[in-house]
Coordinates of C-alpha atoms in Angstrom, one line a residue:
M7 CA -0.2 0.1 -0.3
K8 CA 2.8 2.5 0.9
N9 CA 4.4 1.9 -2.8
L10 CA 1.1 2.7 -4.1
F11 CA 0.7 6.3 -2.5
S12 CA 4.7 6.8 -3.3
N13 CA 3.8 8.9 -6.3
F14 CA 0.5 9.6 -5.1
K15 CA 0.5 13.4 -6.7
G16 CA 2.1 12.1 -10.6
D17 CA -0.5 9.3 -10.6
L18 CA -3.7 11.7 -9.7
F19 CA -2.9 13.6 -12.7
G20 CA -1.5 10.9 -15.0
G21 CA -4.8 8.6 -14.1
I22 CA -7.1 11.7 -14.8
T23 CA -5.2 12.6 -17.7
A24 CA -5.7 9.1 -19.3
G25 CA -9.9 8.8 -18.2
I26 CA -10.4 12.2 -19.9
V27 CA -8.8 10.4 -22.8
A28 CA -10.5 7.2 -22.6
L29 CA -14.3 9.0 -22.7
P30 CA -15.3 10.3 -25.8
L31 CA -13.4 6.7 -27.1
A32 CA -15.0 4.6 -24.7
L33 CA -18.8 5.7 -25.7
A34 CA -17.6 5.4 -29.3
F35 CA -16.3 2.0 -28.7
G36 CA -20.0 1.1 -26.9
V37 CA -21.9 2.2 -30.1
S38 CA -20.2 0.7 -32.6
S39 CA -20.0 -2.7 -30.5
G40 CA -23.9 -2.7 -30.4
L41 CA -24.5 -2.6 -27.2
G42 CA -24.5 1.5 -26.4
P43 CA -22.4 3.9 -25.0
S44 CA -23.4 2.8 -21.2
A45 CA -21.6 -0.8 -22.8
G46 CA -18.2 0.8 -23.1
L47 CA -18.4 3.5 -20.4
Y48 CA -18.8 0.7 -17.7
G49 CA -16.2 -1.4 -19.7
A50 CA -13.8 1.1 -19.5
I51 CA -14.2 1.9 -15.6
F52 CA -14.2 -1.3 -14.3
I53 CA -11.1 -3.1 -17.4
S54 CA -9.0 0.3 -16.3
F55 CA -9.4 0.0 -12.1
F56 CA -9.5 -3.9 -12.0
A57 CA -6.8 -4.8 -14.6
A58 CA -4.3 -1.9 -12.8
L59 CA -5.0 -3.0 -9.0
F60 CA -4.6 -6.2 -10.2
G61 CA -2.3 -6.4 -13.2
G62 CA 1.6 -6.9 -13.5
T63 CA 2.2 -3.4 -15.8
N64 CA 2.4 0.0 -13.2
T65 CA 1.2 2.5 -15.5
Q66 CA -1.2 0.8 -17.8
I67 CA -4.5 2.6 -18.6
S68 CA -7.1 -0.4 -20.0
G69 CA -10.3 -0.1 -21.7
P70 CA -12.6 -0.7 -24.5
T71 CA -10.1 -1.2 -27.5
A72 CA -10.7 -1.0 -31.3
P73 CA -9.9 -4.4 -32.2
M74 CA -11.3 -5.8 -29.3
T75 CA -14.3 -3.7 -29.9
A76 CA -14.5 -5.1 -33.6
V77 CA -14.4 -9.1 -32.3
S78 CA -17.3 -8.0 -29.9
M79 CA -19.6 -6.4 -32.8
V80 CA -18.8 -10.1 -34.5
V81 CA -20.2 -11.6 -31.2
I82 CA -23.2 -9.0 -30.8
A83 CA -24.6 -9.3 -34.0
G84 CA -24.2 -13.1 -34.3
I85 CA -25.9 -13.8 -31.1
I86 CA -28.5 -11.5 -31.4
A87 CA -28.8 -12.8 -34.7
I88 CA -30.1 -16.1 -33.7
N89 CA -32.6 -14.5 -31.1
D90 CA -35.0 -12.4 -33.3
G91 CA -33.2 -10.0 -33.2
S92 CA -34.0 -8.6 -29.8
L93 CA -31.3 -7.3 -28.1
E94 CA -32.2 -7.7 -24.8
K95 CA -33.2 -11.7 -25.5
A96 CA -29.1 -11.9 -26.8
L97 CA -27.6 -9.8 -23.7
P98 CA -27.4 -12.8 -21.0
A99 CA -25.9 -14.6 -23.7
I100 CA -23.7 -12.1 -25.2
L101 CA -22.6 -10.9 -21.4
V102 CA -21.4 -15.2 -21.3
V103 CA -19.0 -14.7 -23.7
F104 CA -16.8 -11.6 -22.8
L105 CA -17.2 -12.9 -19.5
L106 CA -15.7 -16.9 -20.7
A107 CA -13.4 -14.4 -22.3
G108 CA -12.2 -13.2 -19.2
L109 CA -12.1 -16.8 -17.2
M110 CA -9.6 -17.4 -19.5
Q111 CA -7.0 -14.8 -19.8
V112 CA -7.1 -15.6 -15.9
G113 CA -6.5 -19.1 -17.0
L114 CA -4.5 -18.3 -19.6
G115 CA -1.8 -15.8 -16.9
L116 CA -2.0 -18.9 -14.4
L117 CA -0.7 -21.3 -16.7
G118 CA 2.1 -18.6 -17.9
I119 CA 1.3 -18.9 -21.5
G120 CA 2.3 -15.0 -21.4
K121 CA 6.1 -15.3 -22.3
Y122 CA 4.8 -17.3 -25.3
I123 CA 2.2 -14.4 -27.0
R124 CA 5.3 -12.5 -28.2
Y125 CA 5.8 -15.5 -30.7
I126 CA 2.7 -14.4 -32.5
P127 CA 4.3 -13.6 -36.1
Y128 CA 4.2 -10.1 -37.0
P129 CA 2.9 -10.7 -40.4
V130 CA -0.7 -11.9 -39.0
V131 CA -0.8 -8.6 -36.4
S132 CA -0.3 -6.4 -39.4
G133 CA -2.9 -8.1 -41.4
F134 CA -5.4 -8.1 -38.4
M135 CA -4.9 -4.5 -37.3
T136 CA -5.0 -3.1 -40.5
A137 CA -8.2 -5.0 -41.0
I138 CA -9.6 -3.6 -37.7
G139 CA -8.8 -0.5 -39.2
V140 CA -10.7 -0.9 -42.8
I141 CA -13.5 -2.3 -40.7
I142 CA -14.2 0.9 -38.5
L143 CA -13.7 2.9 -41.2
V144 CA -15.7 1.3 -43.9
T145 CA -18.6 0.8 -41.2
Q146 CA -18.7 3.9 -39.9
I147 CA -19.3 5.8 -43.1
L148 CA -23.4 4.8 -43.1
P149 CA -23.7 6.4 -39.2
A150 CA -21.4 9.2 -40.7
I151 CA -23.6 10.3 -43.2
G152 CA -26.8 9.8 -40.9
Y153 CA -27.9 6.6 -42.9
Y154 CA -29.1 4.1 -40.9
P155 CA -30.7 0.7 -43.0
K156 CA -33.6 -0.3 -41.3
E157 CA -35.0 3.4 -40.7
D158 CA -35.0 3.0 -44.7
E159 CA -38.7 2.3 -45.1
A160 CA -38.0 1.7 -49.1
Y161 CA -35.0 -0.6 -47.9
V162 CA -37.0 -2.6 -45.2
E163 CA -39.9 -3.3 -47.6
Q164 CA -37.8 -5.4 -49.5
Y165 CA -37.5 -7.8 -46.5
K166 CA -41.2 -8.5 -46.0
P167 CA -41.4 -11.4 -47.5
M168 CA -38.2 -13.3 -46.2
A169 CA -39.7 -12.2 -42.3
E170 CA -42.9 -13.3 -42.9
E171 CA -41.0 -16.8 -44.1
I172 CA -39.2 -16.7 -41.0
I173 CA -41.6 -15.7 -38.6
L174 CA -43.8 -19.1 -39.9
D175 CA -40.9 -20.8 -40.1
N176 CA -40.9 -20.2 -36.2
I177 CA -44.1 -20.7 -35.4
L178 CA -43.5 -24.7 -37.1
K179 CA -40.1 -24.4 -35.0
E180 CA -42.6 -23.9 -31.6
E181 CA -45.3 -26.7 -33.0
A182 CA -42.5 -28.8 -33.4
G183 CA -40.7 -28.4 -30.0
E184 CA -44.2 -28.5 -28.4
G185 CA -45.0 -31.8 -30.2
I186 CA -47.7 -30.6 -32.4
L187 CA -47.5 -32.6 -36.2
V188 CA -48.4 -29.3 -38.7
L189 CA -50.3 -31.7 -40.8
E190 CA -52.9 -33.6 -37.8
N191 CA -53.2 -29.8 -36.6
F192 CA -53.1 -27.4 -39.6
E193 CA -55.6 -25.2 -38.1
E194 CA -53.3 -24.7 -35.0
T195 CA -51.1 -23.0 -37.4
I196 CA -53.6 -20.9 -39.5
K197 CA -54.7 -20.2 -35.8
R198 CA -51.1 -18.6 -34.5
A199 CA -50.2 -17.0 -38.1
E200 CA -53.1 -15.3 -37.9
T201 CA -51.5 -13.5 -34.9
I202 CA -49.2 -12.3 -36.6
T203 CA -49.1 -8.3 -37.1
E204 CA -47.9 -6.2 -39.6
A205 CA -46.0 -4.7 -36.8
D206 CA -44.2 -7.9 -36.4
M207 CA -43.6 -8.3 -40.1
L208 CA -41.4 -4.6 -39.8
K209 CA -39.5 -5.5 -36.4
E210 CA -38.5 -8.7 -38.9
A211 CA -37.9 -7.1 -41.5
Q212 CA -36.0 -4.0 -40.2
T213 CA -33.3 -6.7 -38.4
L214 CA -33.0 -8.6 -41.9
A215 CA -31.8 -4.7 -43.2
K216 CA -29.8 -4.1 -40.6
S217 CA -28.2 -7.8 -40.9
E218 CA -27.8 -7.3 -44.5
A219 CA -25.9 -3.9 -44.1
S220 CA -23.8 -5.1 -41.7
G221 CA -20.0 -5.6 -42.1
V222 CA -17.7 -4.5 -44.8
L223 CA -19.3 -5.9 -47.3
G224 CA -22.8 -5.3 -46.3
A225 CA -21.9 -1.7 -46.1
L226 CA -20.4 -1.5 -49.4
K227 CA -23.2 -3.2 -50.8
I228 CA -25.7 -0.8 -49.4
M229 CA -23.3 2.3 -50.0
P230 CA -24.6 3.3 -53.1
R231 CA -28.2 3.4 -51.7
A232 CA -26.7 5.8 -48.8
L233 CA -25.3 8.3 -50.8
Q234 CA -28.9 8.9 -52.4
N235 CA -30.1 9.6 -48.8
I236 CA -27.4 11.4 -46.9
N237 CA -28.6 13.3 -44.0
W238 CA -26.2 16.6 -44.9
L239 CA -26.5 17.6 -41.0
E240 CA -25.1 14.5 -39.7
L241 CA -22.1 14.8 -42.1
I242 CA -21.2 18.0 -41.4
L243 CA -21.0 17.3 -37.8
A244 CA -19.4 14.2 -38.4
L245 CA -17.2 16.6 -41.0
S246 CA -16.6 18.8 -38.3
T247 CA -15.4 16.3 -35.4
I248 CA -12.9 14.8 -37.7
V249 CA -11.3 18.5 -38.9
I250 CA -11.3 18.8 -35.1
I251 CA -9.6 16.0 -34.1
Y252 CA -6.9 16.7 -36.6
G253 CA -6.0 20.2 -36.7
F254 CA -6.2 20.6 -33.0
K255 CA -3.6 18.2 -32.7
K256 CA -1.3 20.8 -34.5
I257 CA -1.8 23.6 -32.6
T258 CA -1.2 21.3 -28.8
T259 CA -1.4 17.8 -27.9
A260 CA -1.7 18.9 -24.1
I261 CA -5.0 18.1 -24.5
P262 CA -7.2 15.4 -26.3
S263 CA -8.1 16.3 -29.5
A264 CA -10.7 14.3 -29.3
L265 CA -12.1 15.0 -26.3
V266 CA -12.1 18.6 -27.2
A267 CA -14.3 17.7 -30.6
L268 CA -16.7 16.1 -28.7
I269 CA -17.2 19.0 -26.3
V270 CA -17.4 21.5 -29.2
V271 CA -19.5 19.5 -31.8
S272 CA -21.8 18.4 -29.2
G273 CA -21.8 21.8 -27.5
V274 CA -22.5 23.5 -31.0
A275 CA -25.5 21.4 -32.0
Y276 CA -27.0 21.5 -28.3
G277 CA -26.6 25.0 -28.3
F278 CA -28.0 25.3 -31.1
G279 CA -31.0 23.3 -31.1
L280 CA -30.0 21.4 -34.1
N281 CA -32.2 18.8 -34.9
Y282 CA -29.7 15.9 -34.8
R283 CA -29.7 12.3 -33.7
P284 CA -28.5 12.2 -30.5
I285 CA -26.9 8.4 -29.2
E286 CA -28.8 6.0 -27.1
E287 CA -30.0 7.3 -23.5
I288 CA -27.0 6.0 -20.5
P289 CA -28.3 5.2 -17.4
S290 CA -27.8 7.4 -14.6
G291 CA -26.8 5.8 -11.5
F292 CA -24.2 3.3 -10.1
P293 CA -23.6 0.4 -12.6
V294 CA -26.1 -2.8 -11.1
P295 CA -24.7 -6.6 -12.1
N296 CA -26.6 -8.2 -14.6
L297 CA -27.6 -11.3 -12.8
G298 CA -29.4 -12.2 -15.9
I299 CA -26.3 -14.1 -17.4
F300 CA -26.3 -16.6 -14.5
T301 CA -29.7 -17.4 -14.6
S302 CA -31.3 -16.5 -18.4
F303 CA -29.4 -18.5 -20.7
E304 CA -28.7 -21.6 -23.0
L305 CA -25.7 -23.2 -22.7
S306 CA -26.6 -24.3 -26.7
S307 CA -26.4 -20.6 -27.9
I308 CA -23.3 -19.8 -26.2
T309 CA -20.9 -23.2 -27.3
P310 CA -20.4 -22.2 -30.6
Y311 CA -18.7 -19.5 -29.6
I312 CA -16.5 -20.7 -27.3
F313 CA -13.6 -20.1 -29.9
T314 CA -14.4 -16.6 -30.5
A315 CA -14.2 -16.2 -26.1
L316 CA -10.9 -17.8 -26.5
T317 CA -9.8 -15.8 -29.6
L318 CA -11.5 -12.7 -27.6
A319 CA -9.3 -13.5 -24.5
L320 CA -5.8 -14.0 -26.9
L321 CA -6.1 -10.8 -28.9
G322 CA -6.9 -9.0 -25.5
A323 CA -3.5 -10.8 -24.1
I324 CA -1.6 -10.1 -27.3
D325 CA -3.3 -6.0 -27.2
S326 CA -2.4 -6.0 -23.5
L327 CA 1.3 -7.4 -23.3
L328 CA 2.1 -5.5 -26.7
T329 CA 1.4 -2.0 -24.5
S330 CA 3.2 -3.4 -21.5
V331 CA 6.2 -3.6 -23.8
V332 CA 5.8 0.5 -24.8
A333 CA 5.2 1.1 -20.9
D334 CA 8.4 -0.7 -20.3
N335 CA 10.3 1.2 -22.5
M336 CA 8.7 4.6 -21.6
T337 CA 9.6 3.7 -17.8
K338 CA 12.7 1.7 -18.0
T339 CA 11.2 -1.3 -15.9
K340 CA 9.6 -4.4 -16.5
H341 CA 5.9 -6.0 -16.7
Q342 CA 5.2 -9.3 -14.9
P343 CA 3.0 -11.1 -18.3
N344 CA 1.3 -13.9 -16.7
K345 CA 0.2 -11.3 -14.2
E346 CA -0.4 -8.7 -16.3
L347 CA -3.0 -11.8 -17.8
V348 CA -4.6 -12.2 -14.8
G349 CA -5.5 -8.5 -14.0
Q350 CA -7.0 -8.2 -17.6
G351 CA -8.8 -11.3 -17.4
I352 CA -10.6 -9.8 -13.8
G353 CA -11.2 -6.4 -15.3
N354 CA -12.7 -8.0 -18.6
S355 CA -15.0 -10.4 -16.0
I356 CA -16.3 -8.1 -13.5
A357 CA -16.8 -5.9 -16.5
A358 CA -18.5 -8.6 -18.5
I359 CA -21.3 -9.0 -15.3
F360 CA -22.0 -5.3 -15.1
G361 CA -22.6 -5.3 -18.5
G362 CA -19.6 -3.6 -20.1
I363 CA -17.5 -4.9 -23.5
P364 CA -14.1 -6.2 -23.3
G365 CA -10.7 -4.5 -23.8
A366 CA -7.0 -4.4 -23.2
G367 CA -4.2 -2.6 -22.3
A368 CA -4.5 0.9 -24.5
T369 CA -1.7 2.0 -26.2
I370 CA -2.0 5.9 -26.6
R371 CA -3.7 6.4 -22.9
T372 CA -1.0 4.5 -21.8
V373 CA 1.9 6.7 -22.8
V374 CA -0.4 9.8 -22.0
N375 CA -0.1 8.8 -18.2
I376 CA 3.5 8.1 -18.0
N377 CA 3.5 11.5 -19.7
A378 CA 1.6 12.7 -17.1
G379 CA 3.6 11.7 -14.3
G380 CA 2.0 8.0 -13.1
K381 CA 4.1 6.0 -12.6
T382 CA 2.4 3.3 -10.0
K383 CA -1.3 1.3 -10.3
L384 CA -2.7 3.8 -8.7
S385 CA -2.4 5.9 -12.4
G386 CA -5.4 3.6 -13.5
M387 CA -7.3 3.2 -10.8
V388 CA -7.8 6.7 -10.9
A389 CA -8.7 6.7 -14.5
G390 CA -11.5 3.8 -14.0
V391 CA -12.8 6.0 -10.4
L392 CA -12.7 9.6 -13.1
L393 CA -15.2 7.6 -15.6
L394 CA -17.4 6.0 -12.3
V395 CA -17.8 10.2 -11.8
V396 CA -18.2 10.7 -14.9
L397 CA -20.9 8.1 -15.4
L398 CA -22.7 9.4 -11.6
A399 CA -22.6 13.0 -12.2
L400 CA -23.0 13.6 -16.4
G401 CA -24.8 10.8 -17.6
P402 CA -27.5 12.5 -19.2
V403 CA -25.5 15.5 -20.3
A404 CA -23.3 12.6 -22.0
S405 CA -26.8 11.3 -23.6
Q406 CA -27.2 14.4 -25.9
I407 CA -23.9 13.8 -27.6
P408 CA -24.7 13.0 -31.6
A409 CA -24.2 10.1 -33.2
A410 CA -22.5 11.3 -35.6
V411 CA -19.4 12.9 -33.4
L412 CA -19.0 9.4 -32.3
A413 CA -18.7 8.1 -35.6
G414 CA -16.6 10.9 -36.5
I415 CA -14.1 10.2 -33.7
L416 CA -13.9 6.0 -35.1
V417 CA -13.6 7.3 -38.7
T418 CA -9.9 8.5 -37.0
V419 CA -9.7 5.6 -34.7
G420 CA -9.6 3.3 -38.0
I421 CA -7.2 5.3 -40.2
G422 CA -5.0 5.6 -36.6
V423 CA -5.0 1.8 -35.6
M424 CA -3.9 0.4 -39.2
D425 CA -0.6 -0.6 -39.6
Y426 CA 1.2 1.6 -42.3
K427 CA 4.8 0.5 -41.2
G428 CA 3.5 -3.2 -42.3
L429 CA 2.1 -2.1 -45.3
K430 CA 4.7 0.6 -46.6
A431 CA 7.6 -2.3 -46.0
I432 CA 5.2 -4.5 -48.9
P433 CA 7.0 -3.4 -52.1
S434 CA 11.0 -4.0 -49.8
L435 CA 10.0 -7.5 -48.3
P436 CA 12.6 -10.6 -50.3
K437 CA 10.8 -12.4 -52.6
D438 CA 11.6 -15.6 -50.5
M439 CA 9.2 -18.2 -52.7
S440 CA 8.0 -19.5 -55.3
F441 CA 4.8 -21.0 -56.9
G442 CA 6.4 -21.9 -60.1
P443 CA 7.6 -19.2 -62.2
I444 CA 5.5 -16.8 -59.3
K445 CA 7.8 -15.5 -56.6
F446 CA 6.7 -13.9 -53.9
S447 CA 7.3 -12.7 -50.3
S448 CA 5.5 -15.2 -47.6
E449 CA 5.5 -12.8 -45.1
V450 CA 3.4 -10.1 -47.5
V451 CA 0.9 -13.3 -48.3
I452 CA 0.2 -13.7 -44.7
M453 CA -0.9 -10.0 -44.0
L454 CA -3.0 -10.0 -47.0
V455 CA -4.2 -13.3 -46.6
V456 CA -5.7 -12.2 -42.9
L457 CA -6.2 -8.4 -43.8
V458 CA -9.0 -9.6 -46.5
L459 CA -10.2 -12.6 -45.0
S460 CA -10.5 -10.4 -41.8
S461 CA -12.1 -7.6 -43.7
V462 CA -15.0 -9.8 -45.4
W463 CA -15.6 -12.3 -43.4
N464 CA -14.6 -13.8 -39.9
L465 CA -12.2 -12.5 -38.0
V466 CA -11.9 -14.5 -35.3
Y467 CA -11.0 -17.3 -38.7
A468 CA -8.7 -15.2 -40.3
V469 CA -6.4 -15.2 -37.3
G470 CA -6.2 -18.8 -37.2
V471 CA -5.7 -19.5 -40.9
G472 CA -3.2 -16.7 -40.9
L473 CA -1.5 -18.1 -38.2
V474 CA -2.0 -21.8 -39.9
I475 CA 0.0 -20.3 -43.1
A476 CA 2.8 -18.5 -41.4
S477 CA 3.0 -22.0 -39.2
L478 CA 3.3 -23.7 -42.4
M479 CA 5.4 -21.3 -44.2
F480 CA 8.4 -21.3 -41.7
M481 CA 8.5 -24.8 -41.5
K482 CA 9.1 -25.2 -45.1
K483 CA 11.4 -22.8 -45.0
M484 CA 13.4 -24.7 -41.9
G485 CA 13.2 -27.7 -43.4
D486 CA 14.1 -26.1 -46.9
L487 CA 17.4 -24.7 -44.9
T488 CA 18.2 -27.8 -42.7
A489 CA 18.0 -29.9 -45.9
E490 CA 20.3 -27.4 -48.1
R491 CA 22.8 -27.4 -44.8
S492 CA 22.8 -30.6 -44.3
D493 CA 23.3 -32.9 -47.4
V494 CA 25.0 -36.6 -47.1
K495 CA 27.5 -37.0 -49.5
S496 CA 31.2 -38.5 -48.9
L497 CA 34.4 -36.1 -47.9
E498 CA 35.4 -36.3 -51.3
K499 CA 32.6 -34.1 -52.8
E500 CA 31.9 -32.4 -49.4
E501 CA 33.7 -30.1 -47.6
G502 CA 34.8 -31.0 -44.3
W503 CA 34.9 -29.3 -41.1
T504 CA 38.0 -27.3 -39.8
D505 CA 38.6 -31.4 -37.5
E506 CA 38.2 -33.4 -40.3
A507 CA 41.4 -32.0 -42.7
S508 CA 43.1 -34.9 -41.2
F509 CA 40.9 -37.8 -42.1
P510 CA 42.7 -40.7 -43.3
K511 CA 42.1 -41.1 -47.2
N512 CA 41.9 -44.9 -46.9
L513 CA 38.5 -44.4 -45.3
K514 CA 37.2 -41.6 -47.1
E515 CA 35.6 -44.3 -49.3
T516 CA 34.1 -47.0 -46.8
V517 CA 33.4 -44.1 -44.4
F518 CA 30.7 -41.4 -44.7
I519 CA 29.6 -38.5 -42.3
K520 CA 26.7 -37.3 -42.4
H521 CA 26.7 -33.5 -40.6
L522 CA 23.2 -32.6 -38.9
K523 CA 23.3 -28.8 -39.4
G524 CA 19.9 -27.8 -37.8
P525 CA 16.9 -29.2 -35.5
L526 CA 15.5 -32.5 -36.6
F527 CA 11.3 -32.3 -36.6
F528 CA 8.8 -32.6 -38.7
G529 CA 9.4 -30.3 -41.2
S530 CA 12.8 -31.9 -42.3
T531 CA 12.6 -35.5 -41.7
S532 CA 11.2 -36.2 -45.9
E533 CA 14.7 -35.1 -47.0
F534 CA 16.6 -36.7 -43.9
Q535 CA 14.6 -40.2 -44.5
V536 CA 16.7 -40.7 -47.6
L537 CA 20.2 -40.5 -46.0
A538 CA 19.8 -44.6 -45.9
D539 CA 19.7 -44.8 -49.8
Q540 CA 22.0 -42.0 -50.2
I541 CA 24.6 -44.6 -48.6
P542 CA 26.4 -47.2 -50.7
R543 CA 26.0 -50.2 -49.1
T544 CA 29.6 -50.6 -49.4
A545 CA 30.1 -48.2 -47.0
S546 CA 31.7 -49.9 -43.3
T547 CA 30.9 -46.6 -41.2
V548 CA 28.6 -43.9 -40.9
I549 CA 29.3 -40.8 -38.8
I550 CA 26.4 -38.8 -37.9
R551 CA 27.7 -35.5 -36.2
M552 CA 25.0 -33.9 -33.9
D553 CA 27.4 -30.2 -32.6
R554 CA 25.1 -28.1 -33.8
M555 CA 21.5 -29.8 -33.6
Q556 CA 19.9 -28.8 -31.3
Y557 CA 16.5 -30.1 -31.0
M558 CA 14.7 -33.4 -32.3
D559 CA 11.0 -33.7 -31.9
Q560 CA 9.2 -37.0 -31.8
S561 CA 8.1 -37.1 -35.6
G562 CA 12.4 -36.4 -36.2
L563 CA 13.0 -39.1 -33.5
Y564 CA 11.0 -41.8 -35.0
T565 CA 12.3 -40.8 -39.1
L566 CA 15.7 -41.6 -37.6
E567 CA 15.1 -44.7 -35.9
D568 CA 13.9 -46.0 -39.1
V569 CA 17.3 -45.0 -40.8
L570 CA 19.3 -46.6 -38.0
I571 CA 17.6 -49.6 -38.4
D572 CA 17.7 -49.6 -42.2
L573 CA 22.3 -48.8 -42.2
H574 CA 22.1 -51.8 -39.1
N575 CA 20.4 -53.8 -41.4
S576 CA 22.7 -53.4 -44.4
N577 CA 25.4 -53.9 -42.0
I578 CA 26.6 -50.3 -41.6
E579 CA 28.0 -49.5 -38.2
V580 CA 27.2 -46.0 -37.2
L581 CA 28.5 -43.6 -34.4
F582 CA 27.4 -40.6 -32.8
V583 CA 29.2 -37.7 -32.2
D584 CA 28.7 -34.3 -29.6
V585 CA 25.0 -35.1 -28.9
L586 CA 23.8 -32.9 -27.5
K587 CA 20.9 -33.1 -24.2
Q588 CA 17.9 -32.6 -25.7
P589 CA 18.2 -34.7 -28.4
R590 CA 19.9 -37.6 -26.2
Y591 CA 17.5 -37.5 -23.9
M592 CA 14.7 -37.5 -26.8
M593 CA 16.6 -41.1 -28.0
E594 CA 17.2 -42.0 -24.9
R595 CA 13.6 -42.2 -23.6
V596 CA 12.7 -45.0 -26.6
D597 CA 15.8 -46.7 -26.1
L598 CA 16.9 -46.3 -29.2
I599 CA 20.5 -44.9 -27.4
P600 CA 22.0 -48.0 -26.0
D601 CA 19.8 -50.8 -28.2
L602 CA 20.3 -49.2 -31.7
I603 CA 23.6 -47.1 -30.9
P604 CA 25.6 -48.9 -28.0
T605 CA 26.9 -45.7 -26.1
E606 CA 30.7 -47.1 -26.7
H607 CA 29.2 -45.5 -30.0
I608 CA 29.2 -42.3 -29.1
F609 CA 31.4 -39.7 -29.0
D610 CA 32.2 -36.0 -27.4
T611 CA 34.7 -35.4 -30.2
F612 CA 35.4 -35.9 -33.5
N613 CA 38.8 -36.8 -32.5
E614 CA 38.0 -39.4 -30.5
C615 CA 35.8 -41.0 -32.9
L616 CA 38.5 -41.2 -35.6
Q617 CA 41.0 -43.0 -33.2
Y618 CA 38.0 -45.4 -32.6
L619 CA 38.3 -45.8 -36.4
E620 CA 41.6 -46.6 -37.0
K621 CA 42.5 -48.5 -33.7
K622 CA 39.6 -51.0 -35.5
T623 CA 41.2 -50.3 -38.8
A624 CA 44.3 -51.5 -37.7
E625 CA 42.3 -54.3 -35.8
R626 CA 41.1 -55.6 -39.1
K627 CA 44.2 -55.7 -40.8
T628 CA 45.7 -57.5 -37.8
E629 CA 42.9 -60.4 -37.8
A630 CA 43.2 -60.2 -41.8
S631 CA 46.8 -61.2 -41.5
A632 CA 46.8 -64.0 -39.3

């Protein structure tokens, strides 16, 4: 506790400054997610406070972020779709997914997974972050111009026939669930169908219209229609917000430009009584837990989203730990990655119980906190408390913010979150792989695949596909490299190592040396398997030098065993030189040593092996002369 208040003044100012920066973004991310501004504010309050309290990065400020919000949008839209378009019915299931993601983060931290997050390939992260920018930018164009598909009567009218079909299909499903046979109780079906009102069909049609226009493809599909129905007031408000955000940064960075834009544009719109569209009402009073997440949902509605919850957990972990590295560089400290994951998980879990959207460590807010004097966990806790005070004191005022202002803020977020460093590097990256006559850069391919799939298909699956492609390409490179460096040739054709210079000439055609220059793993086993065929059956001995083979996996182990058996059956003696710790352990575990390679055939140095060969050659000559 003493350390917590060791920098009270700096942490207080840093936390307040970070909280001010977080306010407009929390509201904007909440609206963008589909749960409303209060969900963004609740997420910012609880994640900021509890992630700071239990986390492992003293200066980190956490809350809703662009990547986490983008994935949350997918979860929310998907669960609402299977709940007849009703957010009220879908909310418990949505929050359970967010709660699971938080608990998974706690589990990742307790299992010590934090130290492995850094192995996520940069092209996957780059493609994903650029896709997040594209998604936010494209999807916010519609609210920025004041177009909402579900409110376009002519557009919604197209979906009424489909809406009627869906409602009738739901009636049949209800009857099937009640054990009613349609053919025997057709009158019951007609009776229920007659209860369908025009309002029911309109509501379902609006849900379909909104769903069809969601995401990047949906937004692009309806864009021509939207551009014919621009609400010029909303567009002016959004453009004014964007101009102020970028323009005010050139004047000073001491005051958050997004907050300035929010206050100025909202103040003008409200003060002049303009007929704008406000955001959803923010509930006043202290947030209350949503106990429905423990009672009012069906497990079957959650099951399809288990993988999505894990993706949210992993994404939040990556996002947070990358920010932790930035904080370390600025403060010359070292964060505790696993403790940070536990803190983030606790924060996300509590936020979910109170109806908040998930979040992670936020780089910009963390940098602002450090620059303003924040040094301990207290700064993040202060940021959370400040947002709670804003909620309690200014909730009704914040409810008057124009929706177009938040859309404008999100447009700048989308532009800023893209990985321009990775995009600029595309022309200069080496073309290290080929497909027939076509040469390409594997890193560029991975980045573009993740970018495209994330933008037009599914964020969750795109990351998985990117990781698989990156892993396969890496294994291909390592396998090719190992095979290239580890060719099996006679000493007359292969350049020997320094200690092989004095190898007796009379043994060069009967004793073959295999140099293993890299790991023997499943990516390199196919080339290694040809070892037995490459060595003439006239050979008497094969020396396998393992000085530079640091690692062997199970595939490599069994491949080596097959080769040794083949050589043994051909009466070819095999000698090992300088077997390193991990490969030897693997071979001893399956009794490859000593069953196939006796311990007396394993030497610490090549000179010891050479002495053994010379001694054995002399013994053979003596036996032959006798």
